[in-house]
Amino acid sequence: FANYCMMFRSFSRLAPACRNITVRSVYTLPELPYNYDALEPKISKQIMELHHKKHHATYVTNLNAADEKLKASTDISEVLALGPALQFNGGGHINHSLFWNMLSPKGGGLPSGKLLEQIKGDFTSF
């Protein structure tokens, strides 16, 4: 309900119900669950730092900027115009947050079962 109110607080019929709703937080760049050099030699420390500190951080910065504009907006056309920025940067932030946790210094190895058989069938080997 809080997000609904934030997006549509300019509608007078919702104003009384939404008056005290201000639940929102600032998006932050998550810490990696390992050191930047933990995936070497497969992925270099420099690439990990660039991808995390610059690329992912840009999504977070831009998402927060769009969110601030959303909070300040009282015009529905402004709210709707922010949709693409919120979607793109929010999606980038979520995808990268998942990505960091899918990588692991102790990961790798062969898949098993049906997945391995499908890979062998399609590509002849893993």
PDB file of C-alpha atoms in Angstrom:
ATOM      1  CA  PHE A   1       0.000   0.000   0.000  1.00  0.00           C
ATOM      2  CA  ALA A   2       2.863   2.364   0.761  1.00  0.00           C
ATOM      3  CA  ASN A   3       4.258   2.164  -2.782  1.00  0.00           C
ATOM      4  CA  TYR A   4       0.781   2.630  -4.209  1.00  0.00           C
ATOM      5  CA  CYS A   5       0.332   5.756  -2.102  1.00  0.00           C
ATOM      6  CA  MET A   6       3.720   7.135  -3.084  1.00  0.00           C
ATOM      7  CA  MET A   7       2.930   6.755  -6.772  1.00  0.00           C
ATOM      8  CA  PHE A   8      -0.591   8.123  -6.658  1.00  0.00           C
ATOM      9  CA  ARG A   9      -0.622  10.530  -3.722  1.00  0.00           C
ATOM     10  CA  SER A  10      -1.608  13.397  -6.001  1.00  0.00           C
ATOM     11  CA  PHE A  11      -5.117  11.970  -6.368  1.00  0.00           C
ATOM     12  CA  SER A  12      -7.286  13.835  -3.878  1.00  0.00           C
ATOM     13  CA  ARG A  13      -9.480  10.834  -3.011  1.00  0.00           C
ATOM     14  CA  LEU A  14      -6.389   8.889  -1.850  1.00  0.00           C
ATOM     15  CA  ALA A  15      -4.807  11.746   0.057  1.00  0.00           C
ATOM     16  CA  PRO A  16      -6.457  11.065   3.453  1.00  0.00           C
ATOM     17  CA  ALA A  17      -5.558   7.363   3.396  1.00  0.00           C
ATOM     18  CA  CYS A  18      -1.998   8.005   2.300  1.00  0.00           C
ATOM     19  CA  ARG A  19      -1.176  11.060   4.379  1.00  0.00           C
ATOM     20  CA  ASN A  20       1.087   9.288   6.882  1.00  0.00           C
ATOM     21  CA  ILE A  21       2.588   6.645   4.601  1.00  0.00           C
ATOM     22  CA  THR A  22       6.286   7.353   4.027  1.00  0.00           C
ATOM     23  CA  VAL A  23       7.824   3.877   3.966  1.00  0.00           C
ATOM     24  CA  ARG A  24      10.742   3.977   1.532  1.00  0.00           C
ATOM     25  CA  SER A  25      14.423   3.330   1.823  1.00  0.00           C
ATOM     26  CA  VAL A  26      17.559   4.233  -0.061  1.00  0.00           C
ATOM     27  CA  TYR A  27      18.924   1.490  -2.290  1.00  0.00           C
ATOM     28  CA  THR A  28      22.493   0.469  -1.488  1.00  0.00           C
ATOM     29  CA  LEU A  29      25.273  -1.375  -3.228  1.00  0.00           C
ATOM     30  CA  PRO A  30      25.554  -4.772  -1.526  1.00  0.00           C
ATOM     31  CA  GLU A  31      28.865  -6.041  -0.233  1.00  0.00           C
ATOM     32  CA  LEU A  32      30.258  -8.984  -2.169  1.00  0.00           C
ATOM     33  CA  PRO A  33      30.213 -12.290  -0.296  1.00  0.00           C
ATOM     34  CA  TYR A  34      33.896 -12.765  -1.204  1.00  0.00           C
ATOM     35  CA  ASN A  35      36.970 -10.640  -1.983  1.00  0.00           C
ATOM     36  CA  TYR A  36      37.401  -9.045  -5.401  1.00  0.00           C
ATOM     37  CA  ASP A  37      40.300 -11.382  -6.180  1.00  0.00           C
ATOM     38  CA  ALA A  38      38.528 -14.561  -5.019  1.00  0.00           C
ATOM     39  CA  LEU A  39      37.487 -15.610  -8.535  1.00  0.00           C
ATOM     40  CA  GLU A  40      40.934 -15.316 -10.121  1.00  0.00           C
ATOM     41  CA  PRO A  41      42.165 -16.548 -12.549  1.00  0.00           C
ATOM     42  CA  LYS A  42      38.705 -17.008 -14.123  1.00  0.00           C
ATOM     43  CA  ILE A  43      37.619 -13.416 -13.403  1.00  0.00           C
ATOM     44  CA  SER A  44      40.268 -10.850 -12.526  1.00  0.00           C
ATOM     45  CA  LYS A  45      40.202  -8.602  -9.495  1.00  0.00           C
ATOM     46  CA  GLN A  46      40.182  -5.556 -11.783  1.00  0.00           C
ATOM     47  CA  ILE A  47      37.100  -6.783 -13.680  1.00  0.00           C
ATOM     48  CA  MET A  48      35.271  -7.587 -10.455  1.00  0.00           C
ATOM     49  CA  GLU A  49      36.041  -4.153  -8.993  1.00  0.00           C
ATOM     50  CA  LEU A  50      34.972  -2.382 -12.183  1.00  0.00           C
ATOM     51  CA  HIS A  51      31.782  -4.396 -12.491  1.00  0.00           C
ATOM     52  CA  HIS A  52      30.816  -3.973  -8.829  1.00  0.00           C
ATOM     53  CA  LYS A  53      32.116  -0.502  -7.911  1.00  0.00           C
ATOM     54  CA  LYS A  54      31.281   1.227 -11.196  1.00  0.00           C
ATOM     55  CA  HIS A  55      28.714  -0.720 -13.221  1.00  0.00           C
ATOM     56  CA  HIS A  56      26.459  -1.997 -10.429  1.00  0.00           C
ATOM     57  CA  ALA A  57      26.973   1.195  -8.418  1.00  0.00           C
ATOM     58  CA  THR A  58      25.678   3.218 -11.385  1.00  0.00           C
ATOM     59  CA  TYR A  59      22.420   1.257 -11.349  1.00  0.00           C
ATOM     60  CA  VAL A  60      22.055   1.974  -7.622  1.00  0.00           C
ATOM     61  CA  THR A  61      22.844   5.680  -8.028  1.00  0.00           C
ATOM     62  CA  ASN A  62      20.408   6.098 -10.904  1.00  0.00           C
ATOM     63  CA  LEU A  63      17.704   4.075  -9.148  1.00  0.00           C
ATOM     64  CA  ASN A  64      17.967   6.315  -6.079  1.00  0.00           C
ATOM     65  CA  ALA A  65      17.844   9.436  -8.266  1.00  0.00           C
ATOM     66  CA  ALA A  66      14.702   8.217 -10.041  1.00  0.00           C
ATOM     67  CA  ASP A  67      13.164   7.232  -6.711  1.00  0.00           C
ATOM     68  CA  GLU A  68      13.828  10.709  -5.284  1.00  0.00           C
ATOM     69  CA  LYS A  69      12.123  12.256  -8.311  1.00  0.00           C
ATOM     70  CA  LEU A  70       9.205   9.883  -7.773  1.00  0.00           C
ATOM     71  CA  LYS A  71       8.900  10.941  -4.131  1.00  0.00           C
ATOM     72  CA  ALA A  72       8.897  14.617  -5.115  1.00  0.00           C
ATOM     73  CA  SER A  73       6.467  14.261  -8.002  1.00  0.00           C
ATOM     74  CA  THR A  74       2.831  15.270  -7.703  1.00  0.00           C
ATOM     75  CA  ASP A  75       2.004  15.064 -11.408  1.00  0.00           C
ATOM     76  CA  ILE A  76       0.887  11.707 -12.775  1.00  0.00           C
ATOM     77  CA  SER A  77       2.628  12.356 -16.104  1.00  0.00           C
ATOM     78  CA  GLU A  78       5.933  12.817 -14.230  1.00  0.00           C
ATOM     79  CA  VAL A  79       5.305   9.618 -12.280  1.00  0.00           C
ATOM     80  CA  LEU A  80       4.620   7.674 -15.477  1.00  0.00           C
ATOM     81  CA  ALA A  81       7.673   9.178 -17.186  1.00  0.00           C
ATOM     82  CA  LEU A  82       9.883   7.771 -14.401  1.00  0.00           C
ATOM     83  CA  GLY A  83       8.742   4.212 -15.109  1.00  0.00           C
ATOM     84  CA  PRO A  84      11.484   3.310 -17.603  1.00  0.00           C
ATOM     85  CA  ALA A  85      14.289   4.629 -15.352  1.00  0.00           C
ATOM     86  CA  LEU A  86      12.894   2.810 -12.317  1.00  0.00           C
ATOM     87  CA  GLN A  87      12.465  -0.402 -14.285  1.00  0.00           C
ATOM     88  CA  PHE A  88      15.869  -0.311 -16.005  1.00  0.00           C
ATOM     89  CA  ASN A  89      17.926   0.669 -12.970  1.00  0.00           C
ATOM     90  CA  GLY A  90      15.861  -1.365 -10.519  1.00  0.00           C
ATOM     91  CA  GLY A  91      16.207  -4.397 -12.771  1.00  0.00           C
ATOM     92  CA  GLY A  92      19.944  -3.842 -13.137  1.00  0.00           C
ATOM     93  CA  HIS A  93      20.333  -3.573  -9.378  1.00  0.00           C
ATOM     94  CA  ILE A  94      18.305  -6.717  -8.693  1.00  0.00           C
ATOM     95  CA  ASN A  95      20.021  -8.725 -11.444  1.00  0.00           C
ATOM     96  CA  HIS A  96      23.488  -7.792 -10.222  1.00  0.00           C
ATOM     97  CA  SER A  97      22.592  -8.462  -6.594  1.00  0.00           C
ATOM     98  CA  LEU A  98      21.574 -11.970  -7.646  1.00  0.00           C
ATOM     99  CA  PHE A  99      24.605 -12.337  -9.920  1.00  0.00           C
ATOM    100  CA  TRP A 100      27.142 -11.723  -7.128  1.00  0.00           C
ATOM    101  CA  ASN A 101      25.579 -14.485  -5.062  1.00  0.00           C
ATOM    102  CA  MET A 102      25.542 -16.942  -7.963  1.00  0.00           C
ATOM    103  CA  LEU A 103      29.318 -16.679  -8.304  1.00  0.00           C
ATOM    104  CA  SER A 104      31.500 -18.521  -5.843  1.00  0.00           C
ATOM    105  CA  PRO A 105      35.203 -19.152  -5.393  1.00  0.00           C
ATOM    106  CA  LYS A 106      34.275 -22.741  -4.484  1.00  0.00           C
ATOM    107  CA  GLY A 107      31.815 -23.201  -7.349  1.00  0.00           C
ATOM    108  CA  GLY A 108      32.197 -24.925 -10.654  1.00  0.00           C
ATOM    109  CA  GLY A 109      32.518 -28.509 -11.640  1.00  0.00           C
ATOM    110  CA  LEU A 110      30.360 -30.627 -13.849  1.00  0.00           C
ATOM    111  CA  PRO A 111      26.602 -30.487 -13.709  1.00  0.00           C
ATOM    112  CA  SER A 112      24.876 -33.787 -13.208  1.00  0.00           C
ATOM    113  CA  GLY A 113      21.841 -35.735 -14.300  1.00  0.00           C
ATOM    114  CA  LYS A 114      19.562 -34.510 -17.058  1.00  0.00           C
ATOM    115  CA  LEU A 115      21.361 -31.174 -17.376  1.00  0.00           C
ATOM    116  CA  LEU A 116      24.710 -32.857 -18.118  1.00  0.00           C
ATOM    117  CA  GLU A 117      23.083 -35.246 -20.581  1.00  0.00           C
ATOM    118  CA  GLN A 118      21.371 -32.367 -22.408  1.00  0.00           C
ATOM    119  CA  ILE A 119      24.634 -30.410 -22.624  1.00  0.00           C
ATOM    120  CA  LYS A 120      26.463 -33.466 -23.965  1.00  0.00           C
ATOM    121  CA  GLY A 121      23.654 -34.086 -26.438  1.00  0.00           C
ATOM    122  CA  ASP A 122      23.610 -30.526 -27.709  1.00  0.00           C
ATOM    123  CA  PHE A 123      27.311 -29.689 -27.565  1.00  0.00           C
ATOM    124  CA  THR A 124      29.027 -33.130 -27.402  1.00  0.00           C
ATOM    125  CA  SER A 125      30.858 -32.203 -24.183  1.00  0.00           C
ATOM    126  CA  PHE A 126      30.785 -29.879 -21.213  1.00  0.00           C
TER     127      PHE A 126
END
